[in-house]
CSV table of C-alpha atoms in Angstrom, one decimal:
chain,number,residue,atom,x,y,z
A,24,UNK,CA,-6.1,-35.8,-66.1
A,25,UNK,CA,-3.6,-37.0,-63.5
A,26,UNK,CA,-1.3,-33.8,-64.4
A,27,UNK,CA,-4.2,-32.0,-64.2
A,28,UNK,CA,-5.3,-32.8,-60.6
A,29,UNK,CA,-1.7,-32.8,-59.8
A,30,UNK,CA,-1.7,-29.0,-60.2
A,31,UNK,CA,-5.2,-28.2,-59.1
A,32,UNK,CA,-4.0,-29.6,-55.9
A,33,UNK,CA,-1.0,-28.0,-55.8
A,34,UNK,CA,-2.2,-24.6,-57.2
A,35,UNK,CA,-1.7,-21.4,-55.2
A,36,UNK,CA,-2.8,-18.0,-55.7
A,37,UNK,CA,0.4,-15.3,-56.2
A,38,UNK,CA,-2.4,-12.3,-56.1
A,39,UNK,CA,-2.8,-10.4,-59.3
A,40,UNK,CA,-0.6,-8.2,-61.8
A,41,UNK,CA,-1.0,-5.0,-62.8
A,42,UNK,CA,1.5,-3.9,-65.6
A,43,UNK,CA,5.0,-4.4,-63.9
A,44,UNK,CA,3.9,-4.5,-60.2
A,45,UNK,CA,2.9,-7.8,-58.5
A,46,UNK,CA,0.0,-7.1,-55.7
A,47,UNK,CA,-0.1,-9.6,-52.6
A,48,UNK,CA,-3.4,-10.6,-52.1
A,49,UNK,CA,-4.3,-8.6,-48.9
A,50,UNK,CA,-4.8,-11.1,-45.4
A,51,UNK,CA,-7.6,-11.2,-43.7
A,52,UNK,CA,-6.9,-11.1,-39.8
A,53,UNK,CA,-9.9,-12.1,-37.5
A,54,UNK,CA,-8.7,-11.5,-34.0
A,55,UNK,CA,-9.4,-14.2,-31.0
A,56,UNK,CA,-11.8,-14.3,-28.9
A,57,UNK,CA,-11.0,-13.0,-25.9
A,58,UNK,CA,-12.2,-15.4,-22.7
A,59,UNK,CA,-14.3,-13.4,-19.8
A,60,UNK,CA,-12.0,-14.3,-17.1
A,61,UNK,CA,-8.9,-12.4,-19.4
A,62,UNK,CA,-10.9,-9.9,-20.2
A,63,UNK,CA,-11.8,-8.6,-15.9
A,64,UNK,CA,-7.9,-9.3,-15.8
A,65,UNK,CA,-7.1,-6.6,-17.9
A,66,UNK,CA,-10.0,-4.0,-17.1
A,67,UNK,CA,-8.1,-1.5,-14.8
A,68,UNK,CA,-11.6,-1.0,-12.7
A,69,UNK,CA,-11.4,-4.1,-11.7
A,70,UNK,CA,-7.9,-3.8,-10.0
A,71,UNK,CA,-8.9,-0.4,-8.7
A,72,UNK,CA,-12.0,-1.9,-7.1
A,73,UNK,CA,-10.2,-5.0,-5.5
A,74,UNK,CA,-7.6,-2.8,-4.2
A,75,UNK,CA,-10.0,-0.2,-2.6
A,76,UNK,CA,-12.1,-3.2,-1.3
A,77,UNK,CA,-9.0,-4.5,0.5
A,78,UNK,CA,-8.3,-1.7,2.2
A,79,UNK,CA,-11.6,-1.4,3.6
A,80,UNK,CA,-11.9,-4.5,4.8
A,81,UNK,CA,-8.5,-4.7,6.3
A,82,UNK,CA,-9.2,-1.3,8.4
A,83,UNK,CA,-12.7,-2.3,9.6
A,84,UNK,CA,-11.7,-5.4,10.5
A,85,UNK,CA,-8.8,-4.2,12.3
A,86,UNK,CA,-11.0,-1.7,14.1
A,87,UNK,CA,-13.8,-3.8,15.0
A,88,UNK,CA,-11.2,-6.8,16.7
A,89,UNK,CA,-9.8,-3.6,18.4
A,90,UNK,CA,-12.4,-1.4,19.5
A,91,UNK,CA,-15.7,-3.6,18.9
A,92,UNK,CA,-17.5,-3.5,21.8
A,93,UNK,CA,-14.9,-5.6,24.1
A,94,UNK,CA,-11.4,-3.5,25.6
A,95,UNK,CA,-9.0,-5.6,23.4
A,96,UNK,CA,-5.4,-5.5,24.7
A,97,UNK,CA,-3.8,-8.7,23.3
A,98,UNK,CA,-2.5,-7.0,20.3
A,99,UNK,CA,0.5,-8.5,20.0
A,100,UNK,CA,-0.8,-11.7,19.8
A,101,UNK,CA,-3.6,-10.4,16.8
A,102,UNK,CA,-0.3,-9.4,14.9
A,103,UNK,CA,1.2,-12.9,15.5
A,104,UNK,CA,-2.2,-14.6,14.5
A,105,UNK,CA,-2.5,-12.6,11.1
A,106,UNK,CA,1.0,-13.3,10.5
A,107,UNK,CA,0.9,-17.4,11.2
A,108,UNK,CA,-2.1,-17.2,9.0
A,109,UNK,CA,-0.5,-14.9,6.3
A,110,UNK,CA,2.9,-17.4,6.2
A,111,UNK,CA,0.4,-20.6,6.0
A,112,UNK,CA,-1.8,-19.5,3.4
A,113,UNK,CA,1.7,-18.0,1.0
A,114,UNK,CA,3.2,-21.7,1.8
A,115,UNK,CA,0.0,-23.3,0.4
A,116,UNK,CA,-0.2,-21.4,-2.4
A,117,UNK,CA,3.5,-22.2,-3.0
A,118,UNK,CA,2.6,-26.0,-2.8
A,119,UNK,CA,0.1,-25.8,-5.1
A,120,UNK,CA,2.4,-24.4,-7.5
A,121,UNK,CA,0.0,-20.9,-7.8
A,122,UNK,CA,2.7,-18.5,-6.3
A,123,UNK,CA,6.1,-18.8,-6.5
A,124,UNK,CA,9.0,-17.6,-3.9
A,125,UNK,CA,12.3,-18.2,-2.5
A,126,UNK,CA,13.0,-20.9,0.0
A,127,UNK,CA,14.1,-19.4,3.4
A,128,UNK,CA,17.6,-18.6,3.6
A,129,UNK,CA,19.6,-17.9,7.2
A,130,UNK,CA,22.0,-15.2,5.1
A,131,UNK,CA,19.2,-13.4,3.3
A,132,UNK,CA,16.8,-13.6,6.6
A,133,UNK,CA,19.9,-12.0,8.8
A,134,UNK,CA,19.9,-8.8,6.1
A,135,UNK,CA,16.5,-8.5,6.5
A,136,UNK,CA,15.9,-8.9,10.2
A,137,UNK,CA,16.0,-5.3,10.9
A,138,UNK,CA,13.7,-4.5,8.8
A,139,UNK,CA,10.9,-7.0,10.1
A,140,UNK,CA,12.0,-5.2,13.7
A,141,UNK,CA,10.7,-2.0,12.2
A,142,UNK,CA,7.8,-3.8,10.8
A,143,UNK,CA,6.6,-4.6,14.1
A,144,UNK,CA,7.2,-1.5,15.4
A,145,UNK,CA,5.1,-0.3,12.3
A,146,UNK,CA,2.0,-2.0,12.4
A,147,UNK,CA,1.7,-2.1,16.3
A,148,UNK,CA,1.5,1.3,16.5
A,149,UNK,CA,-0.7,1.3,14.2
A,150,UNK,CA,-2.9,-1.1,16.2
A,151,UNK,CA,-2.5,1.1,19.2
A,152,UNK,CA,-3.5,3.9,16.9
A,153,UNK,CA,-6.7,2.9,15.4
A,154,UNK,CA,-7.8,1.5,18.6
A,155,UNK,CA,-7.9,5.2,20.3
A,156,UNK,CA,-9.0,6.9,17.5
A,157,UNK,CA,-11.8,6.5,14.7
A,158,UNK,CA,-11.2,5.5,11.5
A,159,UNK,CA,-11.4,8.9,9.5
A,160,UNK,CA,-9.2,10.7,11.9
A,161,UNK,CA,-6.8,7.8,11.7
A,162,UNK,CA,-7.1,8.0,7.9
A,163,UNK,CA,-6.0,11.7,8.0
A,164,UNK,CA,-3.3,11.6,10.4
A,165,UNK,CA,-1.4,8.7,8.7
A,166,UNK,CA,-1.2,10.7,5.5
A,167,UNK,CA,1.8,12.9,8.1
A,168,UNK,CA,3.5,9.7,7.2
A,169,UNK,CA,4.0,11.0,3.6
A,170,UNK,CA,5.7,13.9,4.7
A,171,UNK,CA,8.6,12.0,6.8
A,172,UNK,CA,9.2,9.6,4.1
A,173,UNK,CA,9.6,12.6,1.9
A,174,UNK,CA,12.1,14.2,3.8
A,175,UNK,CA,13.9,10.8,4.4
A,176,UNK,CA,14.4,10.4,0.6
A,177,UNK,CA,15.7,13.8,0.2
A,178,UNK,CA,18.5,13.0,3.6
A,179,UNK,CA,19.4,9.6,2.9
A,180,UNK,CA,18.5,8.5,-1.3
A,181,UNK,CA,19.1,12.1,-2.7
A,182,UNK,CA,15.7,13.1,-3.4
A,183,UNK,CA,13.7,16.2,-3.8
A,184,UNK,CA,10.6,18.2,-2.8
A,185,UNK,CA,8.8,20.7,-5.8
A,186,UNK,CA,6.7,23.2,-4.4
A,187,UNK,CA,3.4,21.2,-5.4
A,188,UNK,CA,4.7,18.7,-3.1
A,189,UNK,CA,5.4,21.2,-0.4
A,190,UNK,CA,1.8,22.7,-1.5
A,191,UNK,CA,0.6,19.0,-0.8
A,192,UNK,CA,2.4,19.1,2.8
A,193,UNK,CA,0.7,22.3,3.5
A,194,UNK,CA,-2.5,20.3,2.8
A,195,UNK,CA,-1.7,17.7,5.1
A,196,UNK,CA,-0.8,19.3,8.3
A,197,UNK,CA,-4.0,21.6,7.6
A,198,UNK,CA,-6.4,18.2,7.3
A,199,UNK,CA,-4.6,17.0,10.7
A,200,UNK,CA,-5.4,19.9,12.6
A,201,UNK,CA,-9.2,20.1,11.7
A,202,UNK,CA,-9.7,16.4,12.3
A,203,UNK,CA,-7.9,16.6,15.7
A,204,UNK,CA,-9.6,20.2,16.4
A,205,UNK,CA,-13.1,18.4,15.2
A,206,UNK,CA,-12.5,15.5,17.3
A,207,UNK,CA,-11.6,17.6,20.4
A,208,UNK,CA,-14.9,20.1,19.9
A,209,UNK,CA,-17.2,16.8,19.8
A,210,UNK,CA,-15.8,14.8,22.6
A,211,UNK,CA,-16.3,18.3,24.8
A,212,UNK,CA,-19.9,19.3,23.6
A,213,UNK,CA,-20.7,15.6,24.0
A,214,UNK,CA,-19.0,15.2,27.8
A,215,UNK,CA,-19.6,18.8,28.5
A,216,UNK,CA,-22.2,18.4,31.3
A,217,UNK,CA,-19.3,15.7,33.1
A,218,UNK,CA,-15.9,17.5,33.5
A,219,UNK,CA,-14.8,13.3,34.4
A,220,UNK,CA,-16.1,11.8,30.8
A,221,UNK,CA,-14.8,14.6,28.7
A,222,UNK,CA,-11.5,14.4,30.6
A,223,UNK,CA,-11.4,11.0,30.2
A,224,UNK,CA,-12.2,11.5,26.2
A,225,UNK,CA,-9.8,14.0,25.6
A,226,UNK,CA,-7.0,11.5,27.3
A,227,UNK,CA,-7.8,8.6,25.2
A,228,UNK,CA,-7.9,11.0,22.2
A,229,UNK,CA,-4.3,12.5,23.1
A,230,UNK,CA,-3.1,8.8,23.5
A,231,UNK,CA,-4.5,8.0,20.1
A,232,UNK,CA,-2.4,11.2,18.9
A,233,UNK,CA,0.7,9.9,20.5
A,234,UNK,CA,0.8,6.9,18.9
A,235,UNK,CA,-0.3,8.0,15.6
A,236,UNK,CA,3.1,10.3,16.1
A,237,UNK,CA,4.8,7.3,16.5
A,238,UNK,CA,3.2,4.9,13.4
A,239,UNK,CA,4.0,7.9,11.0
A,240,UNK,CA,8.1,7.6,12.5
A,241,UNK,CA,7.6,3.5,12.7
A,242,UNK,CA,6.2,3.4,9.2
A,243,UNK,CA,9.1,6.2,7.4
A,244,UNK,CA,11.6,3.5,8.9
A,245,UNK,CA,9.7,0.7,7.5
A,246,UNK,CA,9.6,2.3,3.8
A,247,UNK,CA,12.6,3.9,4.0
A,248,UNK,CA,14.9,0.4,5.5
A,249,UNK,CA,13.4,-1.5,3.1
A,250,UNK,CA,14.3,0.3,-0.2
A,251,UNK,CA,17.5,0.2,1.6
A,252,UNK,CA,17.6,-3.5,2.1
A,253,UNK,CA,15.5,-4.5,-0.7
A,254,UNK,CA,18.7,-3.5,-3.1
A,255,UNK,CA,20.6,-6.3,-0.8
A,256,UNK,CA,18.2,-9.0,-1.0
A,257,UNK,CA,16.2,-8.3,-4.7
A,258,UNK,CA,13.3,-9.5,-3.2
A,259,UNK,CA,10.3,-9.9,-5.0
A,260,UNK,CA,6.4,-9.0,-3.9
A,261,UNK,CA,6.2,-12.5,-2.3
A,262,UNK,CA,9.5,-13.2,-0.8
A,263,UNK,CA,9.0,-9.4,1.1
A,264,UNK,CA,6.0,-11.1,2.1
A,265,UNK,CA,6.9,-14.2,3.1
A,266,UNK,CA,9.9,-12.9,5.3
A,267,UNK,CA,8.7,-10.4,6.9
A,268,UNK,CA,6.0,-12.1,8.1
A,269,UNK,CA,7.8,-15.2,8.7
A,270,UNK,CA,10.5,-12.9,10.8
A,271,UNK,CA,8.1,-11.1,12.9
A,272,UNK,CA,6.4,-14.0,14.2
A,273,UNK,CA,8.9,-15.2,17.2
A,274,UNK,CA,9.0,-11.5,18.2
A,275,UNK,CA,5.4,-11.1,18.4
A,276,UNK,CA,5.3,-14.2,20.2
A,277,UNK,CA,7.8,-13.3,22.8
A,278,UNK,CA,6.6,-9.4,22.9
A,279,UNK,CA,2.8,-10.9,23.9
A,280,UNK,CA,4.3,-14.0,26.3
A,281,UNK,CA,6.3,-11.1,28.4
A,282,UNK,CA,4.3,-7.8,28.0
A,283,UNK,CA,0.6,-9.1,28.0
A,284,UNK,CA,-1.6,-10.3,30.6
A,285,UNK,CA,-2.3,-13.8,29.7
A,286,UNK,CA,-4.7,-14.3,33.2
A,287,UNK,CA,-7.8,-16.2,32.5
A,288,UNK,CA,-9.7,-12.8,33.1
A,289,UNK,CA,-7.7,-10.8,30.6
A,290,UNK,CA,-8.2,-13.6,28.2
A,291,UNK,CA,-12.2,-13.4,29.3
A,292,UNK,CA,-12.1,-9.5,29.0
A,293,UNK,CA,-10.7,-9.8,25.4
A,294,UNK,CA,-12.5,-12.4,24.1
A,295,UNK,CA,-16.3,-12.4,24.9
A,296,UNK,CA,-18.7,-14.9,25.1
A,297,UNK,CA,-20.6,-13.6,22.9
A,298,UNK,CA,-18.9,-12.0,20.3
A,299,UNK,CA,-15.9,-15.1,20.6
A,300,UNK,CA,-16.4,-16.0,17.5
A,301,UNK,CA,-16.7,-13.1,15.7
A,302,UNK,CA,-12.9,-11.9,17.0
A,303,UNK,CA,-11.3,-15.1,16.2
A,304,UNK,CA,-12.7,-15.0,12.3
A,305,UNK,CA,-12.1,-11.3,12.1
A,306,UNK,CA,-8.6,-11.9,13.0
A,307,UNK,CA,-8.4,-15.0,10.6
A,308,UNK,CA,-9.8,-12.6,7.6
A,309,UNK,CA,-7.3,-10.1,8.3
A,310,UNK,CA,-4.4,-12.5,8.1
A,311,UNK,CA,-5.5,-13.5,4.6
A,312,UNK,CA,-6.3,-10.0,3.5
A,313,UNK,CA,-2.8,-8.9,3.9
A,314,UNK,CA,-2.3,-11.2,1.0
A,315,UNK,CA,-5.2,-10.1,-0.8
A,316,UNK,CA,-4.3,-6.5,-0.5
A,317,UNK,CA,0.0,-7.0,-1.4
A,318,UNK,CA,-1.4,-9.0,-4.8
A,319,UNK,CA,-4.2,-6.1,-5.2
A,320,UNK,CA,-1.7,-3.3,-5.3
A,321,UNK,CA,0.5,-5.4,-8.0
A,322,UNK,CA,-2.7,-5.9,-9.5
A,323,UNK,CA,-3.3,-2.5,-10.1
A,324,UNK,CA,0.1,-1.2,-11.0
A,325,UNK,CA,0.6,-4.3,-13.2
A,326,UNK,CA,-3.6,-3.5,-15.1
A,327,UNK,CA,-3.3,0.5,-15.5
A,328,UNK,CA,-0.1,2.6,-14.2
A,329,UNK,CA,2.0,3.9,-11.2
A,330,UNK,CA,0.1,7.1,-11.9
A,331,UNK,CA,-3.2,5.9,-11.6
A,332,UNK,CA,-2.5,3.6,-8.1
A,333,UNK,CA,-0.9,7.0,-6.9
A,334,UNK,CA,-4.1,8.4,-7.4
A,335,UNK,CA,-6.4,5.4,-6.5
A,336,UNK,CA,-4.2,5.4,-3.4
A,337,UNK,CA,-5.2,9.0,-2.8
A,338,UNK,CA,-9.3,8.8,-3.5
A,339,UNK,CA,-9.0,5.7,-1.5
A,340,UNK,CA,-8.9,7.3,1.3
A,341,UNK,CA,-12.4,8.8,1.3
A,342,UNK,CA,-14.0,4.9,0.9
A,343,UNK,CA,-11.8,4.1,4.0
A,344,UNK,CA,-12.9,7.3,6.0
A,345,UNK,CA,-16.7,7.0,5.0
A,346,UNK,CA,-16.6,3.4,6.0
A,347,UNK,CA,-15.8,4.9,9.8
A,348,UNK,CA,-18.8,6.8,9.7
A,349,UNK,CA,-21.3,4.2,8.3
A,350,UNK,CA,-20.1,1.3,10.4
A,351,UNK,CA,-19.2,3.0,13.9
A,352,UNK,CA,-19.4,5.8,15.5
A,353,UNK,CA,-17.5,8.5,14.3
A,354,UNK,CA,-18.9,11.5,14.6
A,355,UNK,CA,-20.1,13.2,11.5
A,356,UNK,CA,-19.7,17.1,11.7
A,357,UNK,CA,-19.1,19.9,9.7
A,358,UNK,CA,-15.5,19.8,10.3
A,359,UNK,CA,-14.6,16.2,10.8
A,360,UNK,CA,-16.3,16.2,7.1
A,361,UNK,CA,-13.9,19.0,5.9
A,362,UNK,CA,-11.1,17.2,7.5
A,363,UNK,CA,-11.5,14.1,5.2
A,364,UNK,CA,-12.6,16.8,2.3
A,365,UNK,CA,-8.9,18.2,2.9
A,366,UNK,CA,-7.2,15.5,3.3
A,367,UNK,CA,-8.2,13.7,0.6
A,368,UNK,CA,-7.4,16.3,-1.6
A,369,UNK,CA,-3.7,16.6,-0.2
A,370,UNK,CA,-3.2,13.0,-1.6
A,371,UNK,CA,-4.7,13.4,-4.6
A,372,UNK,CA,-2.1,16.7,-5.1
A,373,UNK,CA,0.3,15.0,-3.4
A,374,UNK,CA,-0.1,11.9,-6.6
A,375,UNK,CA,0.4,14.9,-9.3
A,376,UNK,CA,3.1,16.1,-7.9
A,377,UNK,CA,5.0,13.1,-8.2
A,378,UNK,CA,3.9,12.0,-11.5
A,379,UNK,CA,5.0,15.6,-12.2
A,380,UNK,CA,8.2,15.0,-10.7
A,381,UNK,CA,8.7,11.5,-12.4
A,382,UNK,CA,7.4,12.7,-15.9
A,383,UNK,CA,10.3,15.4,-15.5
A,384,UNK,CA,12.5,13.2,-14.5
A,385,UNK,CA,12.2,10.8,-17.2
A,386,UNK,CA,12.6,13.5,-19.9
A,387,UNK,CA,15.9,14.4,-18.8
A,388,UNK,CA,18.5,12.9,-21.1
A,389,UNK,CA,21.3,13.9,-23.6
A,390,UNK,CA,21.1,17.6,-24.7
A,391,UNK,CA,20.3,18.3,-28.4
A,392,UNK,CA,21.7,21.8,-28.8
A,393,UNK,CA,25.0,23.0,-28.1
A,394,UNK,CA,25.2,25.3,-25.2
A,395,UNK,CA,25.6,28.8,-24.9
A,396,UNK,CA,29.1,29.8,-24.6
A,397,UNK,CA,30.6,33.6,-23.9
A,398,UNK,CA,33.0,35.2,-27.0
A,399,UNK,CA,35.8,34.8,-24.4
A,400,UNK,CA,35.5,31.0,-23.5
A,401,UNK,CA,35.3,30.2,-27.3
A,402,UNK,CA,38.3,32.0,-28.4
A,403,UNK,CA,39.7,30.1,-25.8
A,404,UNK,CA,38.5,27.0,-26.8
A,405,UNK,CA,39.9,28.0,-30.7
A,406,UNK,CA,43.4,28.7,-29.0
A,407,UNK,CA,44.0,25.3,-27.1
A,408,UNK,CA,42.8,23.3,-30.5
A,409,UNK,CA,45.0,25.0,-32.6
């Protein structure tokens, strides 16, 4: 009995034997249940939402501390304000041990100075921009920005331009000039009876134009420096985060102590009674969603592909232009409508052609069959070996 039980508990199954061949009994695999939370991580709508979301919310916030109802001018100091808030949120998150980055380093911030100089340059045009112009004409015209950058690659990193991408340039400059021709035809049926009004509409327009010129230059820097740089430095998502906006805080500070008017009636002007509130939390809100849209777009790269937030990048743009029209007071026309139509669809080619021009670049490799050579260079070739 004991050498019974001895085997029964030590007994294991070998499968079964068919004539000379021994068959493993076949394993069973249940898969694990997969939690909720991993589950939205891994659904690439999810990303794709968040990052579309972000951008929203980071132009209409923008545009409403800018052009809300008061005549904001303190914009170097919003810039410093989302960027204290930006650098003290990161550092938290660092403490808690959620994020991780590197520790500030005099060497690595002295390479990457000049680029936070064109950062600044970047995104206060862009300020200037926006605040002159509404949202979906602003949407349209910073899509010119893709075409410098273009042209930048091919001067300085040995790039190139297909003819879909020149197609998609085509595109572009078409968009621009129906959302500037639109804007121009509503501002003078609008101010047509006051020769003063529609002047004075048509100047703030051209001034929007102008410094939209200058945020698509600023911003072709920007990218451009920083793929530059970033092969210096290796810097991650979060340590590009941390020192840019870590960087561009003195000069903001200095730029808004000596160029703005700090009287107590400017300060007044900018911030009103009653809307106080409202400016300071808006300003707040856009500090922490340049976090939330830097970890959106890794998000969404990381959950589907580069050629899917190529081409979430370019629909995003119509959510961003619509939101101009629903929450102020862009004009909606026939051709301002067109204008976003166009220019949407000039990103959206714009993505193909460069997952195009990545898919061909990526099947380029050793060649297979021996090239074709004339009779002439073969003998040749048959001489010298022998």
């Amino acid at each position: 009995m004991a050498d019974d039980k001895k085997r029964d508990d030590f007994a294991i199954e070998m499968g079964d034997r068919s004539g000379d061949r021994f068959e493993a009994p076949k394993a069973t695999y249940r898969p694990a249940p997969q939690l909720p939370m991993a589950s939205v991580a891994h659904n690439p709508i999810v990303p794709i939402l968040a990052y579309c979301a972000s951008s929203i919310l980071m132009t209409v916030l923008n545009k409403y501390v800018l052009s809300g109802g008061s005549d904001f001018n303190l914009n170097f100091f919003l810039l410093c304000v989302q960027g204290v808030v930006c650098v003290t949120a990161i550092q938290t998150l660092k403490t808690l041990g959620v994020i991780k980055y590197r520790d500030f380093n005099v060497d690595e911030a002295r390479k990457w100075f000049p680029v936070s100089l064109l950062l600044v340059g970047m995104i206060y045009t862009g300020t200037k921009a926006i605040q002159y112009l509404s949202i979906p004409v602003y949407t349209i015209f910073k899509n010119l920005t893709i075409i410098i950058t273009a042209y930048g690659e091919v001067l300085w990193f040995g790039g190139s331009v297909t003819r879909l991408t020149l197609f998609s340039f085509g595109l572009i400059v078409l968009s621009s000039v129906v959302a500037a021709w639109a804007d121009i035809q509503h501002a003078l049926q609008n101010y047509g009876n006051s020769n003063t009004e529609a002047s004075a509409k048509i100047s703030t327009l051209n001034a929007g134009y102008m410094w939209m010129l200058m945020n698509c230059f600023c911003t072709s820097s920007y990218v451009l420096g920083m793929r530059k740089r970033i092969k210096l430095t290796n810097f991650k998502d979060f340590d590009t985060m941390f020192y840019n906006n870590l960087l561009t805080i003195p000069i903001l500070i200095v730029c808004s102590l000596v160029l703005e008017n700090w009287s107590a009636e400017n300060v007044g002007k900018n911030f009103p009674v009653e809307t106080r509130n409202n400016i300071i939390f808006a300003m707040i809100v856009t500090g922490l969603g340049t976090i939330f849209i830097s970890y959106a777009s890794a998000w969404c790269v990381r959950a589907t592909s580069a050629a899917t937030y190529s081409m979430a990048g370019a629909l995003n743009k119509i959510p961003i232009a619509v939101s101009g029209l629903i929450f102020f007071d862009a004009p909606v026309t026939v051709p301002s409508v067109s204008a976003i139509a166009i220019g949407s669809l000039s990103g959206i080619v714009y993505a193909i052609a460069k997952l195009k021009q990545s898919q061909q670049s990526r099947n380029v490799g050793l060649p297979t069959v021996a090239p074709l050579v004339s009779a002439s260079s073969q003998s040749a070739r048959d001489s010298m070996r022998s």
